[in-house]
XYZ file of C-alpha atoms in Angstrom:
693
model
C -9.263 -43.226 13.066
C -7.818 -39.685 13.440
C -5.745 -38.282 10.611
C -2.024 -38.276 11.185
C -0.442 -34.822 11.362
C 3.032 -33.957 10.175
C 5.392 -32.135 12.506
C 7.090 -28.917 11.375
C 10.366 -30.799 10.854
C 8.584 -33.425 8.758
C 6.904 -30.764 6.646
C 10.271 -29.236 5.781
C 11.537 -32.740 5.064
C 8.711 -33.115 2.534
C 9.861 -29.946 0.778
C 13.419 -31.248 0.644
C 12.355 -34.657 -0.681
C 10.271 -33.025 -3.405
C 13.277 -30.997 -4.616
C 15.117 -34.278 -5.235
C 12.412 -35.266 -7.729
C 10.467 -37.803 -5.631
C 6.802 -38.135 -6.592
C 4.024 -36.881 -4.309
C 2.610 -40.398 -3.930
C 5.969 -41.833 -2.886
C 6.428 -39.079 -0.288
C 2.911 -39.681 1.040
C 3.606 -43.415 1.465
C 6.877 -42.628 3.273
C 5.083 -40.515 5.918
C 1.903 -42.597 6.026
C -0.409 -39.740 5.008
C -2.747 -39.191 2.091
C -1.720 -37.809 -1.285
C -3.883 -34.716 -0.733
C -2.002 -33.809 2.482
C 1.311 -33.679 0.601
C -0.273 -31.837 -2.329
C -1.772 -29.118 -0.082
C 1.522 -28.732 1.794
C 3.536 -28.208 -1.402
C 0.968 -25.757 -2.741
C 1.077 -23.779 0.515
C 4.887 -23.635 0.402
C 4.858 -22.502 -3.224
C 2.361 -19.706 -2.579
C 3.590 -18.418 0.784
C 7.105 -19.781 1.256
C 6.115 -21.421 4.559
C 4.817 -24.809 5.684
C 2.710 -23.444 8.526
C -1.081 -23.698 8.460
C -2.969 -20.589 7.389
C -4.456 -18.694 10.303
C -8.195 -19.032 10.783
C -10.309 -15.899 10.810
C -11.630 -16.581 14.369
C -8.152 -16.691 15.879
C -6.298 -13.589 17.025
C -3.590 -12.714 14.523
C -0.024 -13.000 15.743
C 2.059 -9.850 15.658
C 5.782 -9.445 15.326
C 8.420 -6.781 15.647
C 9.468 -7.123 12.031
C 9.609 -3.921 9.929
C 6.429 -2.778 8.254
C 5.691 -4.303 4.819
C 8.176 -7.161 5.342
C 6.996 -10.752 5.224
C 9.402 -13.213 6.811
C 8.737 -16.917 6.249
C 10.531 -19.947 7.647
C 13.845 -19.872 9.477
C 15.787 -16.631 9.772
C 19.378 -16.539 11.007
C 19.839 -13.764 13.538
C 23.397 -12.432 13.770
C 24.108 -11.165 17.261
C 27.515 -9.662 16.500
C 28.621 -6.950 14.109
C 30.383 -8.365 11.085
C 32.306 -6.351 8.495
C 30.747 -6.032 5.062
C 32.712 -8.157 2.605
C 33.051 -7.815 -1.137
C 34.914 -9.946 -3.654
C 35.350 -9.035 -7.294
C 37.064 -10.309 -10.428
C 37.365 -7.524 -12.997
C 38.971 -7.054 -16.414
C 42.159 -9.070 -16.963
C 41.407 -9.932 -14.097
C 42.122 -7.939 -10.979
C 40.779 -9.930 -8.041
C 39.934 -8.721 -4.553
C 39.200 -11.254 -1.810
C 36.181 -10.821 0.457
C 38.390 -9.485 3.253
C 40.278 -7.053 1.018
C 43.478 -8.590 -0.418
C 44.129 -7.737 -4.075
C 46.052 -9.718 -6.677
C 46.237 -10.268 -10.453
C 45.394 -13.691 -11.904
C 46.538 -14.111 -15.521
C 46.524 -17.929 -15.681
C 44.028 -19.578 -18.032
C 41.467 -22.284 -17.290
C 38.383 -22.812 -15.106
C 38.562 -21.663 -11.481
C 36.488 -21.776 -8.308
C 35.875 -18.127 -7.487
C 33.457 -18.559 -4.567
C 32.240 -21.681 -2.800
C 30.420 -22.592 0.400
C 31.880 -25.421 2.473
C 28.667 -27.115 3.648
C 26.139 -26.556 0.884
C 26.387 -27.064 -2.909
C 26.707 -23.370 -3.762
C 29.579 -22.227 -5.962
C 30.673 -19.712 -8.597
C 33.106 -20.796 -11.340
C 34.820 -18.664 -13.985
C 36.840 -19.345 -17.145
C 39.824 -17.119 -17.946
C 40.849 -17.079 -21.615
C 44.290 -16.815 -23.216
C 44.520 -13.063 -22.602
C 43.511 -13.469 -18.959
C 39.976 -12.068 -19.222
C 36.890 -13.657 -17.657
C 34.941 -15.083 -20.597
C 32.461 -17.301 -18.731
C 30.807 -17.598 -15.324
C 28.589 -20.306 -13.813
C 26.540 -19.776 -10.636
C 25.237 -22.961 -9.034
C 22.876 -23.675 -6.147
C 22.329 -27.452 -5.925
C 20.825 -28.455 -9.299
C 19.893 -24.907 -10.370
C 22.649 -23.355 -12.498
C 22.963 -20.050 -14.358
C 25.673 -19.632 -17.043
C 26.954 -16.680 -19.045
C 29.377 -17.917 -21.720
C 31.369 -16.028 -24.358
C 34.756 -17.721 -24.789
C 34.737 -17.972 -28.584
C 36.106 -15.597 -31.181
C 34.234 -13.427 -31.920
C 32.463 -13.345 -28.562
C 29.077 -15.027 -28.895
C 27.421 -14.430 -25.539
C 25.146 -17.321 -24.562
C 22.997 -16.947 -21.423
C 21.230 -20.040 -20.102
C 19.394 -21.140 -16.938
C 19.808 -24.919 -16.760
C 17.759 -27.554 -14.947
C 15.410 -24.935 -13.547
C 11.873 -25.936 -12.579
C 9.422 -25.381 -9.758
C 11.113 -27.965 -7.529
C 14.746 -26.973 -8.171
C 14.526 -23.177 -8.381
C 17.037 -21.989 -5.772
C 18.435 -18.873 -7.503
C 16.754 -15.507 -7.921
C 17.965 -13.916 -11.146
C 17.469 -10.278 -12.160
C 18.636 -8.782 -15.462
C 19.125 -5.401 -17.087
C 19.961 -4.106 -20.570
C 18.703 -7.252 -22.352
C 21.168 -9.443 -20.512
C 24.335 -7.360 -20.355
C 23.993 -7.226 -16.556
C 22.659 -9.729 -14.013
C 22.175 -9.922 -10.260
C 21.808 -13.432 -8.825
C 20.692 -13.902 -5.231
C 21.891 -17.162 -3.695
C 19.857 -19.133 -1.103
C 21.887 -17.598 1.735
C 21.204 -14.041 0.515
C 24.651 -13.596 -1.070
C 24.483 -11.483 -4.233
C 26.472 -12.180 -7.406
C 26.590 -9.336 -9.934
C 27.690 -10.107 -13.499
C 28.364 -7.513 -16.185
C 29.333 -8.056 -19.834
C 31.706 -5.204 -20.649
C 32.710 -3.945 -24.072
C 31.154 -7.065 -25.569
C 34.493 -8.680 -24.691
C 34.859 -9.654 -21.021
C 32.981 -10.288 -17.788
C 33.140 -8.444 -14.488
C 31.944 -10.361 -11.428
C 31.057 -8.855 -8.031
C 30.141 -10.997 -5.014
C 28.694 -9.461 -1.837
C 28.424 -12.284 0.742
C 25.578 -12.601 3.199
C 26.465 -12.521 6.890
C 25.300 -16.156 7.012
C 28.316 -17.089 4.840
C 30.678 -16.069 7.668
C 33.535 -18.599 7.944
C 31.899 -20.773 5.253
C 33.610 -19.523 2.071
C 36.574 -20.728 0.040
C 37.974 -20.293 -3.461
C 39.784 -17.343 -5.038
C 37.560 -14.990 -3.025
C 39.189 -16.316 0.151
C 37.680 -16.923 3.584
C 35.056 -14.439 4.776
C 36.041 -13.972 8.430
C 37.313 -10.390 8.687
C 40.954 -11.540 8.677
C 42.789 -10.939 5.393
C 45.931 -12.768 6.550
C 44.398 -16.185 5.781
C 42.780 -15.238 2.465
C 45.328 -17.205 0.397
C 44.237 -20.573 1.790
C 44.472 -23.477 -0.656
C 42.255 -26.553 -0.975
C 44.215 -28.370 1.725
C 43.638 -25.593 4.252
C 47.239 -24.315 4.056
C 48.117 -20.630 3.732
C 50.334 -20.350 0.626
C 51.764 -17.791 -1.797
C 49.579 -16.162 -4.430
C 50.823 -18.345 -7.328
C 50.130 -21.614 -5.468
C 46.824 -20.207 -4.233
C 45.645 -19.490 -7.806
C 46.782 -22.911 -9.046
C 45.033 -24.658 -6.148
C 41.633 -23.306 -7.138
C 41.874 -24.383 -10.772
C 39.286 -27.116 -11.352
C 39.783 -30.659 -12.556
C 37.674 -31.937 -15.427
C 35.458 -33.855 -12.977
C 34.498 -30.586 -11.218
C 33.742 -28.538 -14.316
C 30.439 -26.722 -14.700
C 31.149 -26.030 -18.390
C 31.820 -29.557 -19.731
C 28.304 -30.805 -20.520
C 28.772 -34.468 -19.568
C 30.351 -33.657 -16.196
C 27.875 -30.865 -15.472
C 24.919 -33.148 -16.160
C 26.330 -35.764 -13.796
C 26.759 -33.146 -11.048
C 23.240 -31.813 -11.505
C 21.692 -35.288 -11.475
C 22.875 -35.976 -7.914
C 19.907 -35.553 -5.505
C 20.545 -32.864 -2.928
C 19.231 -33.137 0.598
C 20.543 -30.882 3.379
C 19.251 -30.717 6.937
C 20.482 -28.932 10.040
C 19.818 -30.063 13.597
C 17.412 -28.077 15.752
C 16.789 -27.791 19.504
C 14.057 -29.947 21.047
C 11.246 -27.649 20.028
C 9.329 -29.999 17.751
C 7.362 -33.111 18.741
C 8.961 -36.468 18.118
C 8.589 -37.761 14.570
C 9.722 -40.768 12.553
C 13.233 -39.348 12.132
C 15.604 -39.808 15.054
C 17.241 -36.377 14.934
C 15.104 -33.275 14.922
C 16.108 -31.253 11.893
C 15.256 -28.338 9.624
C 15.501 -29.443 5.997
C 14.871 -26.002 4.466
C 18.437 -25.248 3.430
C 17.515 -21.837 2.052
C 17.786 -18.926 4.485
C 14.604 -16.913 4.045
C 16.185 -13.497 4.290
C 14.327 -10.424 3.039
C 15.954 -9.302 -0.223
C 15.592 -6.020 -2.058
C 15.546 -6.411 -5.851
C 17.735 -3.959 -7.792
C 15.968 -0.815 -8.988
C 14.767 -0.800 -12.625
C 15.795 -4.442 -13.162
C 13.509 -7.239 -14.331
C 13.370 -10.704 -12.786
C 14.439 -13.566 -15.058
C 12.308 -16.459 -13.874
C 12.573 -20.113 -14.821
C 11.334 -20.939 -18.291
C 9.325 -24.112 -17.859
C 10.092 -25.680 -21.235
C 8.690 -28.878 -22.623
C 11.091 -31.800 -22.951
C 11.428 -31.418 -26.732
C 11.832 -27.658 -26.444
C 14.506 -27.984 -23.762
C 16.497 -30.478 -25.825
C 16.369 -28.400 -29.016
C 18.771 -25.700 -27.849
C 22.410 -24.685 -28.003
C 24.403 -26.731 -25.501
C 27.268 -25.126 -23.596
C 30.019 -27.716 -23.817
C 33.656 -26.605 -23.792
C 36.710 -28.681 -24.742
C 38.987 -29.932 -21.989
C 41.897 -27.687 -23.014
C 39.792 -24.604 -22.257
C 39.288 -25.543 -18.607
C 42.807 -26.887 -17.974
C 45.075 -24.733 -15.814
C 47.912 -23.079 -17.715
C 50.400 -20.496 -16.521
C 50.297 -17.180 -18.367
C 53.136 -16.075 -20.622
C 51.895 -12.475 -20.777
C 54.438 -9.788 -19.921
C 53.583 -7.351 -17.134
C 56.254 -4.822 -18.199
C 55.167 -1.321 -19.210
C 54.690 -1.057 -22.973
C 53.391 1.143 -25.821
C 54.671 4.356 -24.185
C 52.729 3.914 -20.930
C 54.259 4.347 -17.483
C 52.920 4.526 -13.926
C 52.627 8.333 -13.902
C 50.764 8.634 -17.201
C 48.471 5.718 -16.302
C 47.587 7.228 -12.918
C 46.738 10.597 -14.481
C 44.504 8.874 -17.042
C 42.680 6.744 -14.439
C 42.122 9.617 -11.995
C 40.866 12.064 -14.636
C 38.421 9.454 -15.978
C 37.051 8.667 -12.516
C 36.642 12.349 -11.591
C 34.514 12.979 -14.690
C 31.718 10.763 -13.368
C 28.664 12.796 -12.256
C 28.390 10.702 -9.065
C 32.105 10.680 -8.140
C 31.869 13.430 -5.534
C 28.793 11.994 -3.806
C 30.070 8.400 -3.793
C 33.539 9.329 -2.541
C 32.074 10.289 0.832
C 30.945 6.699 1.522
C 33.073 4.519 3.777
C 33.099 1.349 1.649
C 33.757 3.097 -1.680
C 37.495 2.523 -2.052
C 38.582 4.812 -4.884
C 42.286 4.373 -4.117
C 42.025 0.634 -4.721
C 39.972 1.269 -7.863
C 42.698 3.584 -9.207
C 45.430 1.012 -8.472
C 43.465 -1.685 -10.317
C 43.029 0.660 -13.278
C 46.801 1.301 -13.393
C 47.461 -2.451 -13.329
C 45.022 -2.953 -16.230
C 46.937 -0.450 -18.352
C 50.289 -1.988 -17.403
C 49.237 -5.546 -18.325
C 47.270 -4.710 -21.494
C 49.462 -1.864 -22.735
C 46.309 0.105 -23.567
C 43.338 1.910 -22.031
C 40.813 -0.680 -23.271
C 39.581 -1.254 -19.696
C 39.423 2.433 -18.784
C 35.622 2.643 -18.678
C 35.626 0.053 -15.895
C 37.129 2.521 -13.439
C 33.755 4.300 -13.326
C 31.703 1.085 -13.285
C 33.739 -0.266 -10.366
C 33.201 2.885 -8.326
C 29.506 2.953 -9.251
C 29.038 -0.689 -8.198
C 30.585 -0.092 -4.757
C 28.551 3.079 -4.296
C 25.174 1.585 -5.226
C 25.782 -1.474 -3.066
C 26.581 0.688 -0.043
C 23.479 2.837 -0.545
C 21.170 -0.145 -1.052
C 22.147 -2.059 2.061
C 23.409 0.496 4.561
C 20.151 1.586 6.195
C 21.898 4.353 8.162
C 22.241 6.294 4.890
C 18.527 6.241 4.153
C 16.783 9.566 4.664
C 13.038 9.448 5.315
C 12.689 13.206 5.797
C 10.148 14.039 3.114
C 9.877 17.677 4.199
C 13.392 18.588 3.072
C 13.604 20.332 -0.313
C 17.184 19.134 -0.844
C 17.607 15.783 -2.656
C 19.124 13.080 -0.486
C 22.410 11.383 -1.288
C 20.646 8.175 -2.278
C 18.273 10.071 -4.611
C 21.150 11.938 -6.249
C 23.187 8.805 -6.899
C 20.347 6.566 -8.092
C 18.974 9.309 -10.350
C 22.343 9.476 -12.154
C 23.209 5.763 -12.106
C 22.259 4.923 -15.690
C 23.976 2.090 -17.603
C 27.070 3.338 -19.476
C 25.934 6.928 -18.809
C 23.400 6.415 -21.636
C 26.310 6.175 -24.121
C 26.153 9.997 -24.401
C 23.189 9.596 -26.786
C 20.445 9.901 -24.192
C 19.364 11.596 -20.976
C 19.568 9.903 -17.576
C 16.427 10.434 -15.468
C 15.619 8.483 -12.304
C 18.197 5.843 -13.245
C 16.723 5.227 -16.718
C 17.934 6.365 -20.144
C 15.698 8.320 -22.501
C 17.341 7.989 -25.900
C 17.747 10.466 -28.720
C 15.885 9.744 -31.997
C 17.243 6.725 -33.931
C 18.899 5.304 -30.781
C 17.539 2.594 -28.488
C 18.523 0.082 -25.807
C 18.731 0.451 -22.012
C 21.968 2.394 -22.526
C 21.022 4.088 -25.860
C 23.927 2.372 -27.619
C 22.046 0.871 -30.592
C 21.172 2.746 -33.795
C 17.731 1.753 -35.066
C 18.341 2.861 -38.677
C 20.938 0.146 -39.296
C 20.478 -3.600 -39.763
C 22.044 -5.851 -37.137
C 25.459 -7.437 -37.678
C 25.631 -11.230 -37.528
C 28.873 -12.917 -36.535
C 30.425 -15.545 -38.795
C 29.293 -19.110 -38.425
C 30.983 -21.215 -35.750
C 30.283 -24.406 -33.801
C 26.875 -23.027 -32.742
C 25.907 -22.992 -36.459
C 26.188 -26.783 -36.698
C 23.063 -28.650 -35.649
C 23.558 -32.348 -34.920
C 20.374 -34.272 -35.733
C 21.533 -37.181 -33.597
C 21.315 -34.933 -30.511
C 18.382 -32.596 -31.182
C 15.578 -32.146 -33.751
C 16.914 -28.818 -35.122
C 13.556 -27.049 -35.346
C 15.183 -23.712 -34.475
C 18.596 -22.095 -34.546
C 20.287 -19.266 -32.676
C 22.252 -16.550 -34.464
C 24.596 -14.192 -32.638
C 25.704 -10.653 -33.326
C 25.297 -6.961 -32.507
C 22.535 -4.399 -32.894
C 19.664 -6.492 -31.488
C 16.955 -4.674 -29.521
C 13.400 -5.201 -28.284
C 11.005 -4.999 -31.227
C 7.658 -6.424 -32.298
C 8.941 -6.733 -35.888
C 11.892 -9.131 -35.556
C 12.083 -11.263 -38.704
C 14.327 -14.089 -39.855
C 14.937 -14.567 -43.587
C 15.644 -18.230 -44.329
C 17.060 -19.369 -47.682
C 17.710 -22.941 -48.731
C 21.266 -23.605 -49.883
C 23.418 -26.451 -51.151
C 26.827 -27.575 -49.940
C 29.115 -28.398 -52.883
C 32.538 -29.377 -51.700
C 33.310 -26.769 -49.062
C 31.345 -24.048 -50.844
C 27.773 -23.043 -50.003
C 25.602 -22.246 -53.045
C 22.505 -20.123 -52.350
C 19.208 -21.532 -53.627
C 15.969 -19.917 -54.800
C 13.616 -20.933 -51.962
C 13.251 -18.243 -49.275
C 10.894 -17.928 -46.319
C 10.328 -15.184 -43.721
C 9.664 -16.252 -40.123
C 9.151 -14.323 -36.867
C 12.269 -14.347 -34.700
C 12.561 -14.270 -30.916
C 14.963 -11.994 -29.032
C 16.846 -14.096 -26.453
C 19.307 -11.421 -25.316
C 21.265 -8.405 -26.517
C 23.491 -10.828 -28.492
C 21.157 -13.652 -29.594
C 18.077 -14.089 -31.784
C 16.402 -17.473 -32.170
C 14.866 -18.347 -35.552
C 12.471 -21.234 -36.331
C 13.768 -23.298 -39.271
C 11.516 -26.370 -39.308
C 9.341 -24.915 -42.080
C 12.140 -24.621 -44.635
C 14.448 -27.546 -43.909
C 14.892 -29.467 -47.150
C 13.740 -32.988 -46.363
C 15.320 -34.586 -49.413
C 14.924 -38.322 -49.715
C 18.366 -39.731 -49.255
C 19.790 -42.822 -50.859
C 20.309 -45.769 -48.535
C 24.064 -45.364 -48.874
C 24.493 -41.692 -49.804
C 24.471 -39.778 -46.559
C 26.763 -37.007 -47.784
C 23.935 -34.521 -48.412
C 23.421 -31.965 -45.654
C 20.633 -29.448 -45.145
C 21.999 -25.906 -45.284
C 19.990 -22.803 -44.416
C 21.212 -19.223 -44.877
C 19.828 -17.044 -42.063
C 19.621 -13.247 -41.904
C 17.831 -11.072 -39.333
C 15.929 -7.787 -39.352
C 14.755 -5.824 -36.320
C 12.127 -3.858 -38.293
C 11.096 -6.415 -40.913
C 12.737 -4.510 -43.790
C 16.478 -3.976 -43.246
C 18.137 -7.400 -43.104
C 21.634 -8.320 -42.028
C 24.034 -10.343 -44.133
C 23.375 -14.064 -43.877
C 25.186 -16.838 -42.022
C 24.889 -20.565 -42.754
C 23.325 -23.169 -40.496
C 24.206 -26.782 -41.329
C 22.177 -29.816 -40.239
C 24.138 -33.056 -40.102
C 24.144 -36.374 -38.282
C 27.310 -37.023 -36.281
C 26.642 -40.767 -36.299
C 27.277 -40.664 -40.059
C 29.507 -37.680 -40.770
C 31.603 -34.958 -39.207
C 31.427 -31.272 -40.068
C 33.791 -28.405 -39.355
C 32.814 -24.788 -39.886
C 35.093 -21.762 -40.166
C 33.878 -18.327 -41.192
C 31.298 -19.106 -43.884
C 33.144 -22.203 -45.127
C 31.940 -25.682 -44.208
C 33.742 -28.999 -44.611
C 31.796 -32.239 -44.059
C 33.143 -35.785 -44.463
C 31.585 -39.190 -43.975
C 33.117 -41.018 -41.034
C 35.500 -43.835 -41.946
C 34.585 -45.959 -38.900
C 30.944 -46.681 -39.808
C 28.817 -48.860 -42.034
C 25.377 -48.034 -43.420
C 22.369 -50.299 -43.461
C 18.998 -49.221 -44.834
C 20.058 -45.582 -44.650
C 21.123 -45.839 -40.996
C 24.706 -45.472 -39.774
C 26.341 -47.875 -37.327
C 29.727 -48.032 -35.630
C 31.947 -50.502 -37.468
C 32.008 -52.729 -34.360
C 28.199 -52.956 -34.299
C 26.695 -56.351 -35.137
C 24.783 -54.757 -38.025
C 28.108 -54.187 -39.750
C 28.876 -57.930 -39.824
C 26.124 -58.765 -42.309
C 27.083 -59.460 -45.885
C 24.081 -57.434 -47.235
C 25.375 -54.162 -45.927
C 25.657 -51.546 -48.584
C 29.219 -50.282 -48.839
C 29.867 -46.777 -47.544
C 30.435 -44.261 -50.298
C 33.166 -42.078 -48.900
C 32.591 -38.814 -50.635
C 35.414 -36.321 -50.778
C 33.548 -33.283 -52.019
C 36.446 -31.091 -53.086
C 38.203 -33.851 -55.097
C 34.920 -34.959 -56.683
C 34.202 -31.417 -57.773
C 37.634 -31.013 -59.380
C 37.348 -34.360 -61.205
C 33.857 -33.439 -62.419
C 35.017 -30.086 -63.785
C 37.996 -31.660 -65.596
C 35.928 -34.472 -67.163
C 33.165 -32.043 -68.135
C 35.645 -29.671 -69.777
C 37.193 -32.502 -71.835
C 33.761 -33.653 -73.005
C 32.752 -30.116 -73.950
C 35.973 -29.578 -75.892
C 35.471 -32.843 -77.786
C 31.933 -31.817 -78.762
C 33.128 -28.419 -80.017
C 35.857 -30.048 -82.136
C 33.359 -32.497 -83.678
C 30.929 -29.684 -84.552
C 33.667 -27.594 -86.197
C 34.933 -30.547 -88.280
C 31.403 -31.400 -89.394
C 30.646 -27.816 -90.469
C 33.940 -27.632 -92.386
C 33.169 -30.823 -94.324
C 29.630 -29.615 -94.976
C 30.887 -26.390 -96.572
C 33.435 -28.155 -98.742
C 30.684 -30.363 -100.171
C 28.164 -27.677 -101.108
C 30.018 -24.392 -101.675
C 31.898 -24.088 -104.998
C 33.607 -21.515 -107.252
C 34.291 -19.145 -104.409
C 37.060 -16.642 -104.936
C 38.629 -16.757 -101.455
C 40.053 -13.196 -101.491
C 36.560 -11.725 -102.178
C 34.479 -13.999 -99.954
C 31.545 -12.097 -98.292
C 29.033 -14.413 -96.560
C 28.066 -16.503 -99.574
C 28.489 -13.598 -102.024
C 31.599 -13.530 -104.271
C 32.609 -11.116 -107.022
C 34.811 -12.184 -109.925
C 36.914 -9.694 -111.905
C 34.984 -8.193 -114.849
C 31.768 -10.099 -114.243
C 28.481 -9.493 -112.470
C 27.982 -10.666 -108.934
C 27.109 -14.323 -108.578
C 24.838 -15.589 -105.851
C 25.650 -18.943 -104.185
C 22.910 -20.757 -102.377
C 23.520 -23.115 -99.465
C 21.613 -26.324 -99.921
């Protein structure tokens, strides 16, 4: 019996079914083919990006008109009309520009949809904090999601790629400067650029692919070349800017930052197919379709950036990590109360002079200003608005970064600007700009050469901003310093701060400590472990080897493991330490502020054989349950000190009384005025010695 062959449409359907998590055997049964057929197909797609059979050596090789050195696999959308290049950004506090060019200021707080496709599950969300700055961004393509989060105080920047594996990897992520800058390429070819600026806020740039034409919505507006309909709300109505901003605030059920909701969204299987002409043979599905939802467009990775691929973690390793989970009040829409009046001596004239002089100082200003899509006038106006709203020049450096971003984007993707004349002795425009496009202009402590910084002695980092002769600075403990044993095993912990850099000598100093009341008392047991650099702001330290596994009483669950963690980048100069507290939320609750920790046993539980149960649990109905000892550490400590002091005072009084009586019994004939340690002298007589018996 001849083997059954899959049609091209069916092969793409196999790829789509595999991304939903279906097993190879189940897919094989569905199509009536062997397991090995499905296995070979998936392997071919993984290696080459196509489902087509490899060409045999005895067949003439097909040729194409595609540019030299390009490999194009799968379906490619060909655009037969000229479409304007769009660009949406959300900068500083934030100034927002829609894809088609309308600018506005959005000071409201909460989580917002910045960019979203109408037909496929691709979206970009941001969180704006109480001062109006972007403090978090989430980029999602189906079940693959990339998050940069820093909404706490101080800013602890957490960068995570969630739910990423070989079957669900839809994003291409590139990074620079140890995670201060990212470029994410969406399945359609749209590029999302993220920059962490001043260790305080996020700038987001989105350059849509031509395939997103008429498919976008959110605060970036509709990409269709017509700016008049950019302020379109969720209902499809064109509204004023205030209603437009409010419309794109998210509800809790849409959030990509609330862990429970995000996990529910990511667990939904995604399957997207588009109908095709009658070019494939009939198969078991009624409609002929292409189920490869990703547009295989050739993409050029950014120069001098590294690709951040999926980390294929084991189940235990994936669970034992910091979870990004924000409270509901952080994502809820709230109107801003910030004043937009001029303040602190600034006015429009002074602000304009400051913005223009800063922009003109850039070494690439003159070259970039000649490009059509570099809009310096709009950049200057945004800079003036930043000063007006903030009352300071805190965002001034962004005027150069904004111009640089527009310039580099134009040079990368406008092929008409490329100069292939190798005989000319004059450097081309693209060479001049890229040679001087170093991050933060090397912080003026390094030299920019071919787009890379070469740092002066005792400085390091992609932008030469870190001094190597100083220990790093760790931020105070916060929610990330609490490790809940009911949710993860707590074999490692992340610490956040400044002054981290790539090094082969990263060490974590771990010291056991004790929590007495709300005070942490350092112990004597210390261990040095090798740390792992996660990003410019995070080092992960293993703590399993030092956790104090004290044997707890069946009813005393008030003890908590506390570890003091400090970090060194060279193995010798260590930072100050921060506490990490292990607790079990099914038994107790802990709150941490600065370096002070307060933990209390929950009042709604019972304890049986050392295990905690909700008071409504059937285990709590038994008469043999040990009563819960509700320990109030601060009060207990005060009572202990008072009782101990009284006991000590009583002992001292008893000793003094006893010594006094002892002396009265054995020491006699002492002339009190001439008493000298057992030696007395009477008038007119020789000294007399008195012995103590």
